[in-house]
Amino acid sequence: MVGNYGFIHEKLDIKILILYVLRLMNDAIDIGVLTEIAMCDDGINYFDFVECVQDLEKTEHIKIEDGLYSLTPKGRRNCEFTEGSLPYTVRTIVENAVFKQRSIKFRNSLIKTSRSEMDDGGFTVFLSLSDGISEIATMGLYAADLSQAKDIELGFRRNAEKVYNELINTILQ
């Protein structure tokens, strides 16, 4: 079977693609991210994909630790020898998807949230934003209950840059 990008979807090709994704990510990733990137060509059958992941784990090309997948030295070595067999269009699509995922991961690493329960009820929610070198903003906010604390954390994670910019603009006015 040939997919939209001219990629022949034999199981060996799918295995090479999985190894390529993991090599480019250069960090352990969860199955959701691996699936999203590797299923770039709609000619790939999900069940074949899952079987190939399992085969690669059994043959010790990839490993899973704490729910995260990564290459073994054997997998990295074999990927370097075989990735050139992937069509250029597929490699380009995978590279773009990996770049996007790495950007998301980097952004998320700059944002920290935590909370602590107060003795008299409620929570203090701690929020911080880094520029990759040092923290550029840190604040603690009161939340009346756990649900509100979680909402504050989630909202900050989604909008940290906007919160920072609006806070700076407000202070400087």
Coordinates of C-alpha atoms in Angstrom, one line a residue:
M1 CA 0.0 0.0 0.0
V2 CA 1.3 3.5 -0.8
G3 CA 0.3 6.5 1.3
N4 CA -0.3 10.1 0.3
Y5 CA 3.4 10.9 0.4
G6 CA 4.7 8.0 -1.6
F7 CA 5.8 6.1 1.5
I8 CA 5.6 2.3 1.1
H9 CA 4.0 1.1 4.3
E10 CA 5.6 -2.2 5.0
K11 CA 6.3 -3.0 8.6
L12 CA 10.0 -2.5 8.1
D13 CA 9.4 1.0 6.8
I14 CA 7.1 1.8 9.7
K15 CA 9.8 0.6 12.1
I16 CA 12.4 2.9 10.4
L17 CA 10.0 5.8 10.7
I18 CA 9.4 5.2 14.4
L19 CA 13.2 5.0 15.0
Y20 CA 13.6 8.2 13.0
V21 CA 11.0 10.1 15.0
L22 CA 12.7 9.0 18.3
R23 CA 16.1 10.0 17.0
L24 CA 15.0 13.4 16.0
M25 CA 13.1 14.0 19.3
N26 CA 16.3 13.2 21.2
D27 CA 14.3 12.9 24.4
A28 CA 11.9 10.3 25.7
I29 CA 8.3 10.9 24.6
D30 CA 4.9 9.4 25.4
I31 CA 3.0 7.2 23.0
G32 CA 0.6 10.0 22.1
V33 CA 3.3 12.2 20.7
L34 CA 5.1 9.3 19.0
T35 CA 1.8 8.2 17.4
E36 CA 0.9 11.8 16.3
I37 CA 4.2 12.3 14.6
A38 CA 4.7 8.8 13.1
M39 CA 1.2 8.7 11.7
C40 CA 2.1 11.6 9.4
D41 CA 1.1 9.6 6.3
D42 CA -2.5 8.3 6.3
G43 CA -1.4 5.1 4.6
I44 CA -0.1 3.8 8.0
N45 CA -2.4 1.4 9.7
Y46 CA -2.7 2.1 13.4
F47 CA -2.6 -1.5 14.3
D48 CA 0.6 -2.1 12.2
F49 CA 2.1 0.9 14.0
V50 CA 1.3 -0.5 17.4
E51 CA 2.7 -3.9 16.4
C52 CA 5.9 -2.2 15.1
V53 CA 6.4 -0.3 18.4
Q54 CA 6.0 -3.6 20.3
D55 CA 8.5 -5.4 18.0
L56 CA 11.0 -2.6 18.4
E57 CA 10.7 -2.9 22.1
K58 CA 11.1 -6.6 22.0
T59 CA 14.2 -6.4 19.8
E60 CA 15.6 -3.7 22.1
H61 CA 15.7 -0.9 19.5
I62 CA 13.5 1.2 21.8
K63 CA 12.9 1.2 25.5
I64 CA 10.0 2.4 27.6
E65 CA 10.6 3.9 31.1
D66 CA 7.9 5.6 33.1
G67 CA 5.6 5.5 30.1
L68 CA 8.1 7.3 27.8
Y69 CA 9.7 5.9 24.7
S70 CA 13.3 6.4 23.7
L71 CA 16.0 4.9 21.5
T72 CA 18.5 2.4 22.7
P73 CA 22.1 2.6 21.4
K74 CA 21.1 -0.3 19.1
G75 CA 18.1 1.6 17.8
R76 CA 20.1 4.8 17.2
R77 CA 22.8 2.9 15.3
N78 CA 20.2 1.1 13.1
C79 CA 18.3 4.3 12.5
E80 CA 21.4 6.1 11.3
F81 CA 22.0 3.3 8.7
T82 CA 18.4 3.1 7.5
E83 CA 16.7 6.5 7.8
G84 CA 18.0 7.4 4.3
S85 CA 15.5 4.9 2.9
L86 CA 12.6 7.1 4.0
P87 CA 11.3 9.3 1.2
Y88 CA 12.4 12.9 1.4
T89 CA 8.8 14.2 1.7
V90 CA 8.1 11.9 4.7
R91 CA 11.4 13.0 6.4
T92 CA 10.4 16.6 5.9
I93 CA 7.0 16.2 7.4
V94 CA 8.4 14.3 10.4
E95 CA 11.1 16.9 10.9
N96 CA 8.5 19.7 10.9
A97 CA 6.3 17.8 13.4
V98 CA 9.3 17.1 15.6
F99 CA 10.3 20.7 15.6
K100 CA 6.8 21.7 16.7
Q101 CA 6.8 19.2 19.5
R102 CA 10.3 20.2 20.7
S103 CA 9.1 23.9 20.7
I104 CA 6.1 23.0 22.8
K105 CA 8.2 20.9 25.2
F106 CA 10.8 23.8 25.5
R107 CA 8.0 26.3 26.2
N108 CA 6.4 24.1 28.8
S109 CA 9.8 23.7 30.5
L110 CA 9.9 27.5 31.1
I111 CA 6.6 27.5 33.0
K112 CA 6.3 26.2 36.5
T113 CA 3.3 25.9 38.7
S114 CA 2.7 24.4 42.1
R115 CA 0.3 24.8 45.0
S116 CA 0.3 24.3 48.7
E117 CA -2.7 24.0 51.0
M118 CA -3.0 26.7 53.6
D119 CA -3.7 25.8 57.3
D120 CA -6.8 27.9 57.4
G121 CA -8.2 26.6 54.1
G122 CA -7.6 27.5 50.5
F123 CA -4.5 27.2 48.5
T124 CA -1.5 29.3 47.6
V125 CA -0.8 28.8 43.9
F126 CA 2.8 29.5 42.9
L127 CA 3.5 30.5 39.3
S128 CA 6.8 31.3 37.5
L129 CA 8.0 32.0 34.1
S130 CA 11.6 31.7 32.9
D131 CA 13.4 33.0 29.8
G132 CA 15.6 29.9 29.8
I133 CA 18.3 31.6 31.8
S134 CA 16.5 32.8 34.9
E135 CA 13.1 33.4 36.3
I136 CA 11.6 36.5 34.9
A137 CA 8.4 36.4 36.9
T138 CA 7.3 34.6 40.1
M139 CA 4.0 35.1 41.9
G140 CA 1.8 33.5 44.4
L141 CA -2.0 33.7 44.2
Y142 CA -4.7 32.7 46.6
A143 CA -7.3 30.1 45.5
A144 CA -10.4 29.3 47.6
D145 CA -10.4 25.6 46.7
L146 CA -8.5 22.9 44.9
S147 CA -10.6 23.3 41.7
Q148 CA -9.8 27.0 41.5
A149 CA -6.1 26.3 42.2
K150 CA -6.0 23.8 39.3
D151 CA -7.8 26.3 37.0
I152 CA -5.3 29.0 37.9
E153 CA -2.4 26.7 37.1
L154 CA -3.9 25.6 33.8
G155 CA -4.7 29.1 32.8
F156 CA -1.2 30.3 33.6
R157 CA 0.3 27.4 31.6
R158 CA -1.9 28.3 28.6
N159 CA -1.3 32.1 28.8
A160 CA 2.0 32.6 30.7
E161 CA 3.5 35.0 28.1
K162 CA 0.3 37.0 27.9
V163 CA 0.0 37.2 31.7
Y164 CA 3.6 38.4 31.9
N165 CA 3.2 41.0 29.2
E166 CA -0.1 42.4 30.6
L167 CA 1.4 42.5 34.1
I168 CA 4.5 44.5 32.9
N169 CA 2.3 46.8 30.8
T170 CA 0.0 47.5 33.8
I171 CA 2.9 48.2 36.1
L172 CA 4.6 50.5 33.6
Q173 CA 1.5 52.6 32.9

